[in-house]
Tab-separated table of C-alpha atoms in Angstrom:
chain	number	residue	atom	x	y	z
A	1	UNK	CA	-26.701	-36.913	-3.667
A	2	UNK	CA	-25.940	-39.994	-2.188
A	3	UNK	CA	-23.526	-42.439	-2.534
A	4	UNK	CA	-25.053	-45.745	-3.000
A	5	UNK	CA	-24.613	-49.178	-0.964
A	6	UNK	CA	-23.614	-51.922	-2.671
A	7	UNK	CA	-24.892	-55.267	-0.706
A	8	UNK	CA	-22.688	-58.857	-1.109
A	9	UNK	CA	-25.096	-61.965	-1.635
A	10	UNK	CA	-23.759	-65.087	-0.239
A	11	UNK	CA	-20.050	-63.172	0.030
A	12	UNK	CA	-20.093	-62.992	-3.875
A	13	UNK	CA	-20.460	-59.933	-5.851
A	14	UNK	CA	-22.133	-60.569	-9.540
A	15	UNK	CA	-20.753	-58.920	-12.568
A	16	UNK	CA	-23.209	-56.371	-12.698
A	17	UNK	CA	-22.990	-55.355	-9.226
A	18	UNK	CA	-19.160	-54.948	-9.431
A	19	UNK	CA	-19.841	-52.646	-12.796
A	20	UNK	CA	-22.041	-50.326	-11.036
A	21	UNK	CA	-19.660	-50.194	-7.954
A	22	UNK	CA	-17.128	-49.304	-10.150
A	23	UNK	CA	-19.376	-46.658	-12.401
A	24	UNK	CA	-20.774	-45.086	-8.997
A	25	UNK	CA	-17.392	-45.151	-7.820
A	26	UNK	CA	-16.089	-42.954	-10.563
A	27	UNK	CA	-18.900	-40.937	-10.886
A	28	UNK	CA	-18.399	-39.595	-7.180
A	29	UNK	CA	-14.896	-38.689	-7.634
A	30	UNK	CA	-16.132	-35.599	-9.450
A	31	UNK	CA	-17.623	-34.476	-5.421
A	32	UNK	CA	-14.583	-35.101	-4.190
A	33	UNK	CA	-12.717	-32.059	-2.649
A	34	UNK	CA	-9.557	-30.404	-3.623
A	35	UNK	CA	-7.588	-27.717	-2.237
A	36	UNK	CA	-7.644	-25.614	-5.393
A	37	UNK	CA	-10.752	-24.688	-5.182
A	38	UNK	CA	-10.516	-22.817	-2.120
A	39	UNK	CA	-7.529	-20.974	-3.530
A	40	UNK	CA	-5.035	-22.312	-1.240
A	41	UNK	CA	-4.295	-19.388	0.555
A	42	UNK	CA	-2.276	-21.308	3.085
A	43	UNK	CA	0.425	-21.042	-0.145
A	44	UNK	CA	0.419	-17.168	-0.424
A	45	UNK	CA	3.029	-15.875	2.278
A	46	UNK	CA	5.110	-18.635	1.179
A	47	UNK	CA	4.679	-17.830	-2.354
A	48	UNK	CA	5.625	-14.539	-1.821
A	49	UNK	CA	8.954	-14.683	-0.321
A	50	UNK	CA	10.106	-17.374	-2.403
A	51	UNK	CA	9.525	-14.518	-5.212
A	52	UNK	CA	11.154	-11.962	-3.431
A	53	UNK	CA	7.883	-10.126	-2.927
A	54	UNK	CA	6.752	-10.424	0.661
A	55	UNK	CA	7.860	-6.954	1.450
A	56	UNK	CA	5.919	-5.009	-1.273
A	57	UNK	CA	3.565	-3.053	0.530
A	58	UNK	CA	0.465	-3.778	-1.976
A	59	UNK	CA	1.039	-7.630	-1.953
A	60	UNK	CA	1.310	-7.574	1.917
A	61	UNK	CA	-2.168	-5.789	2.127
A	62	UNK	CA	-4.013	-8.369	-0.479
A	63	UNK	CA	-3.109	-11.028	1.767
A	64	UNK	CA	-3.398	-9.313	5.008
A	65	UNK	CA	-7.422	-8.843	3.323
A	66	UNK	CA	-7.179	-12.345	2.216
A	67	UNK	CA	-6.295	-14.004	5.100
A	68	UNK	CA	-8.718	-12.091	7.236
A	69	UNK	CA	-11.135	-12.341	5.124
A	70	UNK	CA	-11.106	-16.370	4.646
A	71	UNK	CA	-10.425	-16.519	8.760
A	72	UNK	CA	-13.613	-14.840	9.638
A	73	UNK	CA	-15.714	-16.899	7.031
A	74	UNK	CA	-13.951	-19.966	8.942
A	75	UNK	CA	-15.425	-18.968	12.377
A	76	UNK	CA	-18.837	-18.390	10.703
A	77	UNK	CA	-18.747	-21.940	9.444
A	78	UNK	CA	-18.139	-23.236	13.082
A	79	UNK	CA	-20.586	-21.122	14.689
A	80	UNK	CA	-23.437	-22.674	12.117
A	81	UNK	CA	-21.606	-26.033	13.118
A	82	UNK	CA	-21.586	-25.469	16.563
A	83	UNK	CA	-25.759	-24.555	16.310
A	84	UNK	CA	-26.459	-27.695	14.006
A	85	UNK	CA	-24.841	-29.460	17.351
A	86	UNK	CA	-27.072	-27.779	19.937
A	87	UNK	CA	-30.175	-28.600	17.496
A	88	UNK	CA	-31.158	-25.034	16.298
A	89	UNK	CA	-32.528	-24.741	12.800
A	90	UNK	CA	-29.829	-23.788	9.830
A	91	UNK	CA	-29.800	-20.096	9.525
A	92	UNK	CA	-28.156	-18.137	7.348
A	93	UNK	CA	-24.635	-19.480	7.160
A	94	UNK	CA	-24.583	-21.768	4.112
A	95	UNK	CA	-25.594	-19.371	1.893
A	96	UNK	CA	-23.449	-16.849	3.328
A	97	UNK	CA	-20.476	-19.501	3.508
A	98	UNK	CA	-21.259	-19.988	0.056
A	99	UNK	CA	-20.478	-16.540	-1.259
A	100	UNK	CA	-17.548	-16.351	1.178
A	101	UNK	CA	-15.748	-19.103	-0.068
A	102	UNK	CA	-16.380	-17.936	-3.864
A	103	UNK	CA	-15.198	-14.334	-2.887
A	104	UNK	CA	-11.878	-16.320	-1.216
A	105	UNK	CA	-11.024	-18.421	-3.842
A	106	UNK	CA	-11.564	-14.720	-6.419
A	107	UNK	CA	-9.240	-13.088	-3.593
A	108	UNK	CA	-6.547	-15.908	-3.582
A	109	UNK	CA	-6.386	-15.653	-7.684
A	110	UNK	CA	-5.947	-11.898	-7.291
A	111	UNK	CA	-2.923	-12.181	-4.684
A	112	UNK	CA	-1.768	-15.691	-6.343
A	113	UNK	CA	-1.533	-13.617	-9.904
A	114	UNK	CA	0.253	-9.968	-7.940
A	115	UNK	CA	2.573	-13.002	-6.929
A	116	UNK	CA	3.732	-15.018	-9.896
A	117	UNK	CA	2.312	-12.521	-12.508
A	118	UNK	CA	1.858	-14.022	-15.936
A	119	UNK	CA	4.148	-17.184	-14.726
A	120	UNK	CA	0.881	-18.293	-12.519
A	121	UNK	CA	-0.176	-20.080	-15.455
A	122	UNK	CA	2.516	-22.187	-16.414
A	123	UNK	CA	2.355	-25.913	-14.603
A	124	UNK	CA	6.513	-25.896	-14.781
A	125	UNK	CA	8.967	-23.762	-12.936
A	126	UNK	CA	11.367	-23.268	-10.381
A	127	UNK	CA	8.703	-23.603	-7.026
A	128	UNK	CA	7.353	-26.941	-6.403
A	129	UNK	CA	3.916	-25.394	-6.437
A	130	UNK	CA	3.949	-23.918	-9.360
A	131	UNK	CA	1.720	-26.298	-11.613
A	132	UNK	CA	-1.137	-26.350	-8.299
A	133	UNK	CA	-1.157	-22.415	-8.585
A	134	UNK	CA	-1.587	-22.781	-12.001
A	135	UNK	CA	-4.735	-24.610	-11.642
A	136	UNK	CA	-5.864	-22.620	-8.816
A	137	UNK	CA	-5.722	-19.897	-11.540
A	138	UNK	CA	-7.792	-22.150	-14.246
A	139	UNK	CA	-10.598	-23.107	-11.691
A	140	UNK	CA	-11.296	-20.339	-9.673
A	141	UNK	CA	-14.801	-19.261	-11.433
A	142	UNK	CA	-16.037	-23.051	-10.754
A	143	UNK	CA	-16.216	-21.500	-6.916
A	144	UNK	CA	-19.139	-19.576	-7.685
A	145	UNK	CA	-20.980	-22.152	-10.058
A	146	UNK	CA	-20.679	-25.091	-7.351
A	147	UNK	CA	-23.090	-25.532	-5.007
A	148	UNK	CA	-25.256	-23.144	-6.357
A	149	UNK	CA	-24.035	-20.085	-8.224
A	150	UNK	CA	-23.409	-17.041	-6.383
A	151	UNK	CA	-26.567	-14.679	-7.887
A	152	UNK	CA	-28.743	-17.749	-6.131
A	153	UNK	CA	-27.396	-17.938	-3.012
A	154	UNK	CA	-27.750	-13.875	-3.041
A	155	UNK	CA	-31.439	-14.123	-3.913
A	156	UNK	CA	-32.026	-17.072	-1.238
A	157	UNK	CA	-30.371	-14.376	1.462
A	158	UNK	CA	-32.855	-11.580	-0.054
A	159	UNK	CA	-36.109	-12.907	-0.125
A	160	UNK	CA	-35.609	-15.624	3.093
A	161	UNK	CA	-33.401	-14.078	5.718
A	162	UNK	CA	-33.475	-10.053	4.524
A	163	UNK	CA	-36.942	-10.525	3.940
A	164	UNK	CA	-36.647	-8.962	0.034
A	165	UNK	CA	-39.964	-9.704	-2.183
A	166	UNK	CA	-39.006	-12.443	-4.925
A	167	UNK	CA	-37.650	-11.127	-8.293
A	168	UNK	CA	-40.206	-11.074	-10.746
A	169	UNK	CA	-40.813	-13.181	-13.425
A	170	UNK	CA	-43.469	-12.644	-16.302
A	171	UNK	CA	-43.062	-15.990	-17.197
A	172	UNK	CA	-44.453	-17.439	-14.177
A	173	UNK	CA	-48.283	-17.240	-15.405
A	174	UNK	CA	-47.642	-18.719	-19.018
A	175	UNK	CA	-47.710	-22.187	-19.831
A	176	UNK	CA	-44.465	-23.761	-20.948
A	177	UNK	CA	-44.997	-23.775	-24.344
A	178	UNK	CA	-45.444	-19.913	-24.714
A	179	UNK	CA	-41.890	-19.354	-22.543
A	180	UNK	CA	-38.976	-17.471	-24.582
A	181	UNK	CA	-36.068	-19.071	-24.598
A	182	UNK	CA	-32.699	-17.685	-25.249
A	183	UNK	CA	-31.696	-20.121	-28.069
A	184	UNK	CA	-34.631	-18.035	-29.777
């Protein structure tokens, strides 16, 4: 989606084109990115020795995991970048990217809760970042809803770039009408 242009007539703006400026304007803020939902995982070594747990040997290997994990998902991202430049067709990456960044964000809560423990959820405390942690903990399963949930982007990798045959669906012959739905 779009963001609408909003053309001046005569250097004036009329009431009704400042309104929908205005509603546009808000509407879009919704698109807007935030850390959080990436899990800010630049936060986690920090984190940790500010609660005295950088040295525990589990903690240390989540985020060893994490941060490799969320590096090599990076450099996937700028090879498909650096393709789209040289004018090859979009392969596999966004998808992939997709369910990389979801599976970061999942990793980040686990290491952000070893971390803080139960305190991850309270916006006050003694760290400055305790109330962004907080919500990184409250929005972490919007990751794999945005964009396109996670069981779609794995059924767009099946059938177009592994080749899988399409899930079936019995509904696909009947007309509308005749289609259970769950409220039923």
């Amino acid at each position: 989606m779009r963001r609408p242009k909003f053309v001046e007539s005569a250097g004036k703006q009329s009431r009704a084109v400042s309104e929908a400026e205005a509603e546009a304007e808000e509407h879009f803020k919704t698109y807007v990115w935030y850390p959080q939902r990436a899990g800010r995982v630049d936060l986690v070594i920090e984190r940790a020795q500010q609660h005295g747990v950088a040295h525990d040997l589990v903690i240390r290997q989540e985020i060893a995991a994490l941060i490799s994990f969320q590096r090599t998902s990076e450099w996937t991202a700028l090879r498909a970048r650096a393709a789209r430049a040289l004018g090859r067709p979009p392969g596999p990456e966004g998808s992939l990217g997709k369910l990389a960044a979801s599976q970061v964000a999942r990793m980040a809560h686990r290491v952000h809760t070893l971390i803080s423990g139960a305190n991850g959820m309270l916006t006050t405390g003694d760290h400055p970042h305790d109330a962004t942690i907080a919500e990184v903990l409250v929005s972490t399963p919007a990751q794999s809803i945005a964009g396109g949930t996670d069981e779609i982007q794995k059924s767009i990798i099946g059938e177009k770039i592994l080749g899988l045959a399409r899930e079936s669906d019995p509904s696909l012959d009947l007309p509308y009408r005749e289609v259970a739905r769950r409220s039923q």
